[in-house]
Amino acid sequence: MSRHLSEKKRKALMEAAVDLFSTQGFHATPTQQISDRAGVSAGTLFRYFRTKEELIDSLHTSIHRALADAVDEAIRPETPVEDQIKNVKRQVLHWMFENPKKTLFFEQFASSPNITKKAQKEGFIRFSALDELYQKAVSRGILKGINREVFLANFWYPNFMLIHLHTFGKLQSDVEETIEQSVASMWCGMEQRQ
Amino acid sequence: MSRHLSEKKRKALMEAAVDLFSTQGFHATPTQQISDRAGVSAGTLFRYFRTKEELIDSLHTSIHRALADAVDEAIRPETPVEDQIKNVKRQVLHWMFENPKKTLFFEQFASSPNITKKAQKEGFIRFSALDELYQKAVSRGILKGINREVFLANFWYPNFMLIHLHTFGKLQSDVEETIEQSVASMWCGMEQRQ
DNA sequence: GCAATGAGTGAGTAGTTACTCATTTAAACT
DNA sequence: AGTTTAAATGAGTAACTACTCACTCATTGC
């Protein structure tokens, strides 16, 4: 029973890490700085995470899970596929605008090569629920001209840029308006002028 | 006249740097490794670039310029704006598929915060020609419901994911087909079902 | 052939980093 | 209160990094 380690400190460490990673990058952020911000000593970090890499991995899986939850929640099997896809995109964007730091961390992760083996394996943007939705759409004749890669690229990546701009206060419209524009333009893009 | 430094070695160093940066990341790549790959000694690198940061900056501006050229070349003032935008996207994608490493470096740069001040200032994805095109499109009633941020996000970011997938051999369709799908789905996405 | 210039070298340096471990502190149980 | 258990500490360490500089080597002009 070595689980006397407080969940509170674990959370604090992870939060401090996301904050710093998202603004400075993994490599530019010393573990010392993380433990400082979390209000614990340098050594304590390594009682909660065996290595810095393990900390990064934990963060990644945690964020991945949160995103997967957002995707799952947005799926309403009884409604038309296109509405579902739109809705998932909307949910995801909401989550991202509410969690910009986690999103930036995630993007950084997606674009930085060779950070950790484990998390690279989880496939940085593979969510089974969305895949099923895509398959369903294809089998119903929608999205026919579009293969999975292009679909996923259009679905995920623009979001990152929007969060970037939002974080640095470079968004003209307000968040809701931006989300709606992004959802609409993606769907219509995928539809391939039926 | 300190410019007896050979342009050849400069090129070699920059090429080695892109190669390594794009597969390992900036921070994970020691200058030693770069000079090794370029076939020069550790000290020589610092005769060509005062600091590692200056090397990164040089790379960034060089790639930025190449991309700007691709954009400029694709613009044909006499043709309709929508064709021009499509064409620019096509050109950009072509360039990216031909220069995947430079593209990955660029993406990494875009998503890593606080790397260099200078290059951050260049605005990582600001190309005047494309901005003008966007303005023109708006003033002609096309693209009316879409603000610049969403437009740029849809224009640039999905490309990065496609290059990623392509680099790791995860693209189903061939390159040409993928490019066409991407161009078509973006435009149609922007058009907002006229 | 000689001297001068400056490009190229790579062992060395100062600084930083992830991680350790002997010790302290605090809580839990008897 | 006293003893046991484990969490927290932070100075210390080994490894690594960007960058330097005293020197060698190659080229050029005379």
CSV table of N, CA and C in Angstrom, one decimal, chain A residues 6-20 34-40 45 48-49 55 59:
chain,number,residue,atom,x,y,z
A,6,SER,N,-0.6,11.7,-1.9
A,6,SER,CA,-1.9,12.4,-2.0
A,6,SER,C,-2.2,12.7,-3.4
A,7,GLU,N,-3.5,12.5,-3.7
A,7,GLU,CA,-4.0,12.7,-5.1
A,7,GLU,C,-3.9,14.2,-5.4
A,8,LYS,N,-4.0,15.0,-4.3
A,8,LYS,CA,-4.0,16.5,-4.5
A,8,LYS,C,-2.7,16.9,-5.1
A,9,LYS,N,-1.6,16.4,-4.5
A,9,LYS,CA,-0.3,16.9,-5.0
A,9,LYS,C,0.0,16.4,-6.4
A,10,ARG,N,-0.5,15.2,-6.7
A,10,ARG,CA,-0.4,14.6,-8.0
A,10,ARG,C,-1.1,15.6,-9.0
A,11,LYS,N,-2.3,16.0,-8.7
A,11,LYS,CA,-3.0,16.9,-9.5
A,11,LYS,C,-2.3,18.2,-9.7
A,12,ALA,N,-1.8,18.7,-8.5
A,12,ALA,CA,-1.1,20.0,-8.5
A,12,ALA,C,0.2,19.9,-9.5
A,13,LEU,N,0.9,18.8,-9.4
A,13,LEU,CA,2.1,18.7,-10.2
A,13,LEU,C,1.7,18.6,-11.7
A,14,MET,N,0.6,17.9,-12.0
A,14,MET,CA,0.2,17.8,-13.4
A,14,MET,C,-0.3,19.1,-13.9
A,15,GLU,N,-1.0,19.9,-13.1
A,15,GLU,CA,-1.5,21.1,-13.5
A,15,GLU,C,-0.3,22.1,-13.8
A,16,ALA,N,0.6,22.1,-12.9
A,16,ALA,CA,1.8,23.0,-13.0
A,16,ALA,C,2.5,22.6,-14.3
A,17,ALA,N,2.6,21.3,-14.6
A,17,ALA,CA,3.3,20.9,-15.8
A,17,ALA,C,2.6,21.4,-17.0
A,18,VAL,N,1.3,21.2,-17.1
A,18,VAL,CA,0.6,21.6,-18.3
A,18,VAL,C,0.8,23.1,-18.5
A,19,ASP,N,0.6,23.9,-17.5
A,19,ASP,CA,0.8,25.3,-17.5
A,19,ASP,C,2.2,25.7,-18.2
A,20,LEU,N,3.2,25.1,-17.6
A,20,LEU,CA,4.5,25.4,-18.1
A,20,LEU,C,4.9,24.8,-19.4
A,34,ILE,N,8.7,23.0,-12.3
A,34,ILE,CA,7.4,22.3,-12.1
A,34,ILE,C,7.1,22.1,-10.7
A,35,SER,N,8.1,21.6,-10.0
A,35,SER,CA,7.8,21.3,-8.6
A,35,SER,C,7.7,22.6,-7.8
A,36,ASP,N,8.5,23.6,-8.1
A,36,ASP,CA,8.3,24.9,-7.5
A,36,ASP,C,6.9,25.4,-7.6
A,37,ARG,N,6.4,25.4,-8.9
A,37,ARG,CA,5.0,25.9,-9.1
A,37,ARG,C,4.0,25.1,-8.4
A,38,ALA,N,4.3,23.8,-8.2
A,38,ALA,CA,3.3,22.9,-7.6
A,38,ALA,C,3.4,23.0,-6.1
A,39,GLY,N,4.4,23.8,-5.6
A,39,GLY,CA,4.6,24.0,-4.2
A,39,GLY,C,5.1,22.8,-3.4
A,40,VAL,N,5.9,22.0,-4.1
A,40,VAL,CA,6.6,20.9,-3.5
A,40,VAL,C,8.1,20.9,-3.8
A,45,LEU,N,8.6,15.4,-6.8
A,45,LEU,CA,8.0,15.1,-8.1
A,45,LEU,C,8.3,13.7,-8.5
A,48,TYR,N,6.1,10.9,-7.4
A,48,TYR,CA,4.8,10.8,-8.0
A,48,TYR,C,5.0,10.3,-9.5
A,49,PHE,N,6.1,10.7,-10.1
A,49,PHE,CA,6.4,10.2,-11.4
A,49,PHE,C,7.8,9.8,-11.5
A,55,LEU,N,5.8,11.6,-16.5
A,55,LEU,CA,4.9,12.7,-16.2
A,55,LEU,C,4.2,13.2,-17.5
A,59,LEU,N,0.2,13.0,-18.4
A,59,LEU,CA,-0.5,14.2,-18.9
A,59,LEU,C,-1.2,13.9,-20.2
